[in-house]
Amino acid sequence: MTTPLSQIRNFSIVAHIDHGKSTLSDRLIQFTGGLTAREMTEQVLDNMEIERERGITIKAQTVRLNYKAKDGQTYVLNLMDTPGHVDFAYEVSRSLAACEGSILVVDASQGVEAQTLANVYQAIENNHEIVPVLNKIDLPAAEPARVRQQIEDVIGIDASDAVECSAKSGLGIEDVLEAVVTRLPAPKGDPSAPLKALLVDAWYDVYLGVVVLIRVIDGQLKPGQQIKMMQTGATYKVDTVGVFHPKATPVDSLNAGEVGYFTGQIKLVADAAVGDTITDEKKPTAQALPGFKEVQSVVFCGLFPVDAADFEDLRNAIGRLKLNDASFTYEMETSAALGFGFRCGFLGLLHLEIIQERLSREFNLDLIATAPSVVYRIGLTNKTEIELHNPADMPDPVKVDTIAEPWIKATIFTPDEYLGAVIKLCQDRRGEQRELSYVGSRAMVVYDLPLNEVVFDFYDRLKSISKGYASFDYEMIGYRQGDLVKMQILVNAEPVDALGMLVHRGRAETRGRAMVEKMKELIPPHMFQIPIQAAIGGKIIARETVRALRKDVTAKCYGGDATRKKKLLEKQKEGKKRMRQFGKVEIPQEAFIAALKMDED
Amino acid sequence: MVPPLPDLAVYVHWPYCARICPYCDFNVVRARGREAEAAALAEAVVADIEAQARRIGPRRLISIFFGGGTPSLMDPAALSRIVATAKSLFEPAPDLEITLEANPTDAEAERFRAFAEAGVQRLSLGVQSLDDAALEFLGRNHGAAEAERAARAAADAFPRLSIDLIYARPDQTVEGWRRELGQALDWAPEHVSPYQLTIEPTTAFGRAAARGQLRPPDDDLGADLYDATQAVLEEAGFEAYEVSNHARGEAARSRHNLAIWRGAEYLGAGPGAHGRVVLDGARTATVGARRITDYLAQVEKTGVGFEVAERLSPRDAAEERVLLGLRIDEGVALSALRALGLQTATAPVADLLEAGFLRIDSDRIAAMPAGRLVLDRVIAELLTA
């Protein structure tokens, strides 16, 4: 039995991180009877532990709700839960492309945030109809009138009939569902045309194998059908098709306008490229859907096991994560400082953090991550251009003609009192101001910033100077040439490859000074003094010295103490595994971890 | 001709103390109300030495050392019996050294004569400080004047006197310490052991330090105090023959401790006492049952008092020789390094030689003064290589 297009609504929820998107989704599922109360664990849609902990969505998910509206008709509502972070901007855009409308959830006490803005603009770009919803309306601090005005001023959409609700208490949930049915458009499509479906996302399920989430545009998808991925050219036989309620439930077919999943003999998640068009192999559609992009890593860093003996475990873990996350890339890397590891590419900083955390959490690995680096485009004197993912691979400076770095457009919302500090931070980071406006007592500043200044510790600095109140979002705006140089950190006159970085010449001294000061604190005194230097080519731009150890000797050592001393030495031997030898200097792993950490000053 | 017997030193641990010092992490208990147990312990120590002697075989007895705890609280008659036992079981060397550790109180000083008659000829006096406030801080049950009386009495009663001192106390200055050390030398000891105060985690001081209530001097001041110690004692004619031990001439050195640092055999008797003896052809580390009642039961049950007897591998034995031998001025035989697979021409030994931390003297390797100051690091370089 196929649902007529007029009775289908596909929509997503756009919200800032803690404005209640997940709670509202859960409430909608509960209201329409998707799950019994017993089955409702907190925030159903965020499956991964990390997703729940951080309150973020990493993988797109969908749930089909059957809603009997006040007009007496039963509607099929597909709620698409989209990743809410700029790192996953492409995934978000594909999820949004699978829907006709969005609910814009704004916390009635907090108002619009930078992230809300970026996401809602994406929805608007995808021609979405937008229904504003004021959540947490029952909070004493709620200011619905002010927030309505703000939505109109900042986002520029009509908020006069915004729905008021409280996802937490369940207030106004039916009003939200009614608005979805009455105010969002039904999908368009041709049920009798050849199959044309958008690949929204894919993941690996231990029971089902690779599960592919799709939106059918035209035609029909059925078990047994031979399909073709138009970008990759691969063909597969469909095993099962189904929908999420939110539990996976097989159906006979998925038809034009519907959202659901299928499984087939797909081995790797990487074989299911987000944004690809799926069609019938024998009766293909004429044209693929627009908007497909190859996955592109934006940020790179090296991941190394703390204990070199764990390298094989790391290799296995990375391989297994890759099974489920096609968007990160890796290749083997050797570092004199850190031994064997992998150079990994990520969609952004959050993605990097998530992968790192999953590796340590799900695979129990102790890791060192090198400083994140962006992708530089190096113009060589022989008129060719290379992409540089790792500062260690920087060509000989005499062969380098130009270096271009990626820039972003950053949108920052901040309470007025922190505006001065925010502007100073952006200026310090080579930012160029594009826009400055006020929304009530909040300022919105838009800056063009080099991404390499942002990956350093920008976000943490922003949080700290604004006491956590500033919100930040960004999009890539392309490459610009810059006066960039490679800075090395030398410990006892030996360059430490893991600490090398490309910096803007004007910022090199500050960065170099910060780095050598940090390393000075982190390298324990040795029996000799250790110079720590930051250098560009042969020129030293900052220097610190770790003083030689003056005294380290046990006062009393007689009969029984020998036994004790030997036990201590055994421990030290163990501890040595966590040390890296640099010429004569031993640097504890912790020093690298701390030096490479971005969240400290 | 019969080959000479191997040397053996005997260590007797007497765990009782009148008061437990807040810096001490040795195996000690309060003495009060334990007189009967102490008598039984003395008997058990005799039995322990007898039983161990049967397993060790004939040896040349070079030292008996009564340590603690506070062995000067012992009944001199019991001490005499232990000495007699050891002398009867092993062949006493002509220059047999018998040392007693003592607390410098009037009560104990009164018994010095009796201990001398029981055979003790070397007294190691735990003076710790010559400053009343410091003595109180260190939890000692005597003042500076009382300690001086005890030291003078000891100098009369025993041919050999050694004084223990503790420095690097909070708020101590280099000047103050020089003065204090000079005063102690006025009592004419032949041997001085100035120990830098070490905060052990399981002690009252350790807990205070963890709470932030106690802050010992930093390493810089610690090093300055150490340097001052070396200078004052050297000027007074003392040789720093070990990290914390200084003697006026060869004969004044502690033969007992030298035996330990040189890797000779020593028998441990008493609760928690450590020993290193050759049993069944292998150097063996023994540890006496730590609790007094356990020790008594152990002796009762097995004859010997040790509950652990771990055969040391040649590597373990060589490691001990290196980590102890580098503490003394004569150093350790190069063969011990070779047994660990270390060569003098390669790292880490070559680096330590080049940096002036170690020196080679024919077939021995020893710590230079600069190396001695960071000896734990030097040893770690060698033994964790």
Coordinates of C-alpha atoms in Angstrom, one line a residue, chain A residues 524-528 547 549-566 568-570 572-573 576 584 586, chain B residues 25 195-196 200 220 222-224 226-227 243-245 257 261 266 274 276 316 320 327 352 357 372-377 381 383-384:
Chain A
P524 CA 61.7 17.3 33.2
P525 CA 65.2 18.4 34.2
H526 CA 67.9 16.1 32.8
M527 CA 71.5 15.8 34.0
F528 CA 72.4 18.6 31.5
R547 CA 67.9 23.8 33.7
L549 CA 68.9 18.7 37.4
R550 CA 71.0 19.7 40.5
K551 CA 70.3 16.9 42.9
D552 CA 68.6 13.5 42.8
V553 CA 70.0 11.0 45.1
T554 CA 68.5 8.7 47.8
A555 CA 69.7 9.8 51.2
K556 CA 69.7 6.4 52.9
C557 CA 70.4 3.1 51.1
Y558 CA 71.2 0.1 53.1
G559 CA 70.3 -3.6 53.1
G560 CA 66.5 -3.5 52.7
D561 CA 66.6 -0.3 50.6
A562 CA 68.3 -2.2 47.7
T563 CA 65.1 -4.2 47.2
R564 CA 63.0 -1.1 47.3
K565 CA 65.3 0.7 44.9
K566 CA 65.1 -2.1 42.4
L568 CA 61.5 1.6 41.8
L569 CA 63.8 1.0 38.9
E570 CA 61.4 -1.6 37.5
Q572 CA 61.0 3.6 35.8
K573 CA 61.7 1.0 33.2
K576 CA 60.4 4.7 30.0
K584 CA 70.0 12.6 24.5
E586 CA 63.8 12.0 26.9
Chain B
D25 CA 59.0 4.5 57.6
Y195 CA 70.9 12.5 55.9
Q196 CA 68.7 14.8 53.8
E200 CA 58.1 9.1 52.8
D220 CA 68.1 23.9 44.8
G222 CA 68.7 20.8 49.0
A223 CA 71.7 20.8 46.7
D224 CA 73.2 23.9 48.5
Y226 CA 74.4 19.0 50.5
D227 CA 77.3 21.0 49.1
V243 CA 76.7 9.6 49.7
S244 CA 75.6 10.3 53.3
N245 CA 78.5 8.8 55.2
N257 CA 77.6 -0.9 55.8
W261 CA 77.5 -1.7 49.6
Y266 CA 74.8 -10.3 55.3
H274 CA 66.6 -8.1 55.0
R276 CA 71.6 -11.4 51.3
D316 CA 69.5 -9.1 39.6
E320 CA 72.2 -4.6 43.1
R327 CA 77.2 5.0 46.3
L352 CA 78.1 9.4 31.7
F357 CA 79.4 11.8 36.3
R372 CA 77.0 11.5 43.2
L373 CA 74.7 14.5 43.5
V374 CA 72.4 13.0 40.8
L375 CA 73.2 9.4 41.5
D376 CA 69.6 8.1 41.3
R377 CA 69.5 9.5 37.7
E381 CA 70.4 5.6 33.1
L383 CA 69.8 0.1 34.9
T384 CA 66.9 1.1 32.7

